[in-house]
mmCIF file of C-alpha atoms in Angstrom:
data_model
loop_
_atom_site.group_PDB
_atom_site.id
_atom_site.type_symbol
_atom_site.label_atom_id
_atom_site.label_comp_id
_atom_site.label_asym_id
_atom_site.label_seq_id
_atom_site.Cartn_x
_atom_site.Cartn_y
_atom_site.Cartn_z
ATOM 1 C CA UNK A 7 8.588 -13.806 -7.247
ATOM 2 C CA UNK A 8 8.383 -10.090 -7.911
ATOM 3 C CA UNK A 9 9.266 -7.639 -10.644
ATOM 4 C CA UNK A 10 11.386 -4.546 -10.008
ATOM 5 C CA UNK A 11 9.297 -1.892 -8.342
ATOM 6 C CA UNK A 12 10.877 1.505 -7.895
ATOM 7 C CA UNK A 13 9.427 4.522 -6.142
ATOM 8 C CA UNK A 14 11.712 7.496 -5.772
ATOM 9 C CA UNK A 15 11.581 10.806 -3.984
ATOM 10 C CA UNK A 16 10.342 11.701 -0.551
ATOM 11 C CA UNK A 17 6.894 12.524 0.795
ATOM 12 C CA UNK A 18 5.789 16.056 0.022
ATOM 13 C CA UNK A 19 6.039 18.483 2.906
ATOM 14 C CA UNK A 20 2.263 18.808 3.082
ATOM 15 C CA UNK A 21 1.467 15.170 2.240
ATOM 16 C CA UNK A 22 -1.414 13.613 4.156
ATOM 17 C CA UNK A 23 -0.809 11.032 6.876
ATOM 18 C CA UNK A 24 -1.799 7.794 5.122
ATOM 19 C CA UNK A 25 -2.876 4.854 7.292
ATOM 20 C CA UNK A 26 -3.029 1.204 6.228
ATOM 21 C CA UNK A 27 -5.383 -0.958 8.291
ATOM 22 C CA UNK A 28 -5.329 -4.768 8.065
ATOM 23 C CA UNK A 29 -8.922 -6.038 7.941
ATOM 24 C CA UNK A 30 -8.415 -9.802 7.473
ATOM 25 C CA UNK A 31 -5.813 -12.463 8.055
ATOM 26 C CA UNK A 32 -3.247 -13.112 10.730
ATOM 27 C CA UNK A 33 -2.543 -9.405 11.335
ATOM 28 C CA UNK A 34 -6.202 -8.331 11.459
ATOM 29 C CA UNK A 35 -6.629 -5.136 13.462
ATOM 30 C CA UNK A 36 -3.070 -3.901 12.866
ATOM 31 C CA UNK A 37 -2.854 -0.300 11.676
ATOM 32 C CA UNK A 38 0.261 1.426 10.330
ATOM 33 C CA UNK A 39 0.831 5.063 9.369
ATOM 34 C CA UNK A 40 3.108 5.442 6.353
ATOM 35 C CA UNK A 41 6.119 7.551 7.299
ATOM 36 C CA UNK A 42 8.407 7.016 4.312
ATOM 37 C CA UNK A 43 8.330 7.652 0.566
ATOM 38 C CA UNK A 44 8.124 3.963 -0.344
ATOM 39 C CA UNK A 45 6.110 1.731 1.987
ATOM 40 C CA UNK A 46 6.597 -1.952 1.153
ATOM 41 C CA UNK A 47 3.936 -4.621 1.687
ATOM 42 C CA UNK A 48 4.805 -8.268 1.188
ATOM 43 C CA UNK A 49 6.083 -11.445 2.759
ATOM 44 C CA UNK A 50 9.794 -10.636 2.533
ATOM 45 C CA UNK A 51 11.849 -9.789 5.599
ATOM 46 C CA UNK A 52 12.378 -6.188 4.434
ATOM 47 C CA UNK A 53 8.647 -5.431 4.062
ATOM 48 C CA UNK A 54 7.318 -2.550 6.159
ATOM 49 C CA UNK A 55 4.051 -4.462 6.541
ATOM 50 C CA UNK A 56 4.841 -8.169 6.455
ATOM 51 C CA UNK A 57 1.977 -10.483 5.541
ATOM 52 C CA UNK A 58 1.740 -14.196 6.162
ATOM 53 C CA UNK A 59 0.888 -15.608 2.755
ATOM 54 C CA UNK A 60 0.647 -18.869 0.885
ATOM 55 C CA UNK A 61 1.869 -16.945 -2.191
ATOM 56 C CA UNK A 62 5.412 -17.210 -0.832
ATOM 57 C CA UNK A 63 8.065 -14.641 -0.033
ATOM 58 C CA UNK A 64 8.455 -11.472 -2.002
ATOM 59 C CA UNK A 65 7.448 -7.867 -2.343
ATOM 60 C CA UNK A 66 3.798 -7.626 -3.384
ATOM 61 C CA UNK A 67 3.030 -3.905 -3.536
ATOM 62 C CA UNK A 68 4.430 -0.543 -2.534
ATOM 63 C CA UNK A 69 2.483 2.576 -1.635
ATOM 64 C CA UNK A 70 3.901 6.027 -2.431
ATOM 65 C CA UNK A 71 2.587 9.158 -0.722
ATOM 66 C CA UNK A 72 2.568 12.660 -2.196
ATOM 67 C CA UNK A 73 0.683 15.930 -1.643
ATOM 68 C CA UNK A 74 -2.339 14.572 -3.549
ATOM 69 C CA UNK A 75 -2.664 11.319 -1.605
ATOM 70 C CA UNK A 76 -1.295 7.887 -2.419
ATOM 71 C CA UNK A 77 -0.473 5.578 -5.299
ATOM 72 C CA UNK A 78 -0.137 1.794 -5.269
ATOM 73 C CA UNK A 79 2.527 0.015 -7.304
ATOM 74 C CA UNK A 80 1.848 -3.667 -7.970
ATOM 75 C CA UNK A 81 5.197 -5.464 -7.828
ATOM 76 C CA UNK A 82 3.859 -9.002 -7.945
ATOM 77 C CA UNK A 83 3.759 -11.363 -10.892
ATOM 78 C CA UNK A 84 0.640 -12.902 -9.370
ATOM 79 C CA UNK A 85 -2.789 -11.676 -10.519
ATOM 80 C CA UNK A 86 -3.898 -11.250 -6.928
ATOM 81 C CA UNK A 87 -3.794 -7.512 -6.187
ATOM 82 C CA UNK A 88 -7.187 -5.799 -6.319
ATOM 83 C CA UNK A 89 -8.381 -2.301 -5.462
ATOM 84 C CA UNK A 90 -12.085 -2.171 -4.567
ATOM 85 C CA UNK A 91 -12.526 -5.680 -6.073
ATOM 86 C CA UNK A 92 -11.094 -4.704 -9.504
ATOM 87 C CA UNK A 93 -7.715 -5.979 -10.677
ATOM 88 C CA UNK A 94 -5.136 -3.295 -9.872
ATOM 89 C CA UNK A 95 -3.052 -1.781 -12.628
ATOM 90 C CA UNK A 96 0.728 -1.813 -12.357
ATOM 91 C CA UNK A 97 0.452 1.756 -10.951
ATOM 92 C CA UNK A 98 -2.805 3.198 -9.704
ATOM 93 C CA UNK A 99 -3.888 6.266 -7.728
ATOM 94 C CA UNK A 100 -5.733 5.488 -4.523
ATOM 95 C CA UNK A 101 -8.630 7.301 -2.892
ATOM 96 C CA UNK A 102 -9.026 7.508 0.867
ATOM 97 C CA UNK A 103 -11.148 4.552 1.939
ATOM 98 C CA UNK A 104 -10.021 2.247 -0.879
ATOM 99 C CA UNK A 105 -9.886 -1.455 -0.082
ATOM 100 C CA UNK A 106 -6.806 -3.318 -1.304
ATOM 101 C CA UNK A 107 -6.678 -7.097 -1.523
ATOM 102 C CA UNK A 108 -3.115 -8.349 -1.636
ATOM 103 C CA UNK A 109 -2.035 -11.954 -1.063
ATOM 104 C CA UNK A 110 -5.505 -12.875 0.258
ATOM 105 C CA UNK A 111 -5.341 -10.091 2.872
ATOM 106 C CA UNK A 112 -7.769 -7.180 2.826
ATOM 107 C CA UNK A 113 -6.367 -3.732 3.664
ATOM 108 C CA UNK A 114 -7.983 -0.295 3.855
ATOM 109 C CA UNK A 115 -6.057 2.914 3.144
ATOM 110 C CA UNK A 116 -7.296 6.183 4.601
ATOM 111 C CA UNK A 117 -6.122 9.742 5.042
ATOM 112 C CA UNK A 118 -7.363 13.216 5.762
ATOM 113 C CA UNK A 119 -6.295 16.154 3.631
ATOM 114 C CA UNK A 120 -2.940 17.516 4.745
ATOM 115 C CA UNK A 121 -3.134 20.573 6.918
ATOM 116 C CA UNK A 122 -2.016 23.730 5.185
ATOM 117 C CA UNK A 123 0.868 25.648 6.726
ATOM 118 C CA UNK A 124 -0.083 28.804 8.601
ATOM 119 C CA UNK A 125 0.810 32.088 6.827
#
């Protein structure tokens, strides 16, 4: 079961390339670069990163990317989403290198600062 989770807008022109790496679970070793304004992680068929989970189907979290980095949106009713071992807030800014635990799967998000356009 999930609660409505809405992220609007599009990635900023100079937004960093954010990568999500799966560190544990069935999809261990998989790495995905976020290429859309709202990247969905869950067990539902429309998830961008679909996790096998005993928590059941649904959307667990979304990650939004902007010029300053990334933000996680916890869409789950389950108290299972953690960022760096602390319970995640409903919306929380991420830092490159943060570890996210969602549905018993450990993920790492990373990015480099966006390159600045040439004058």
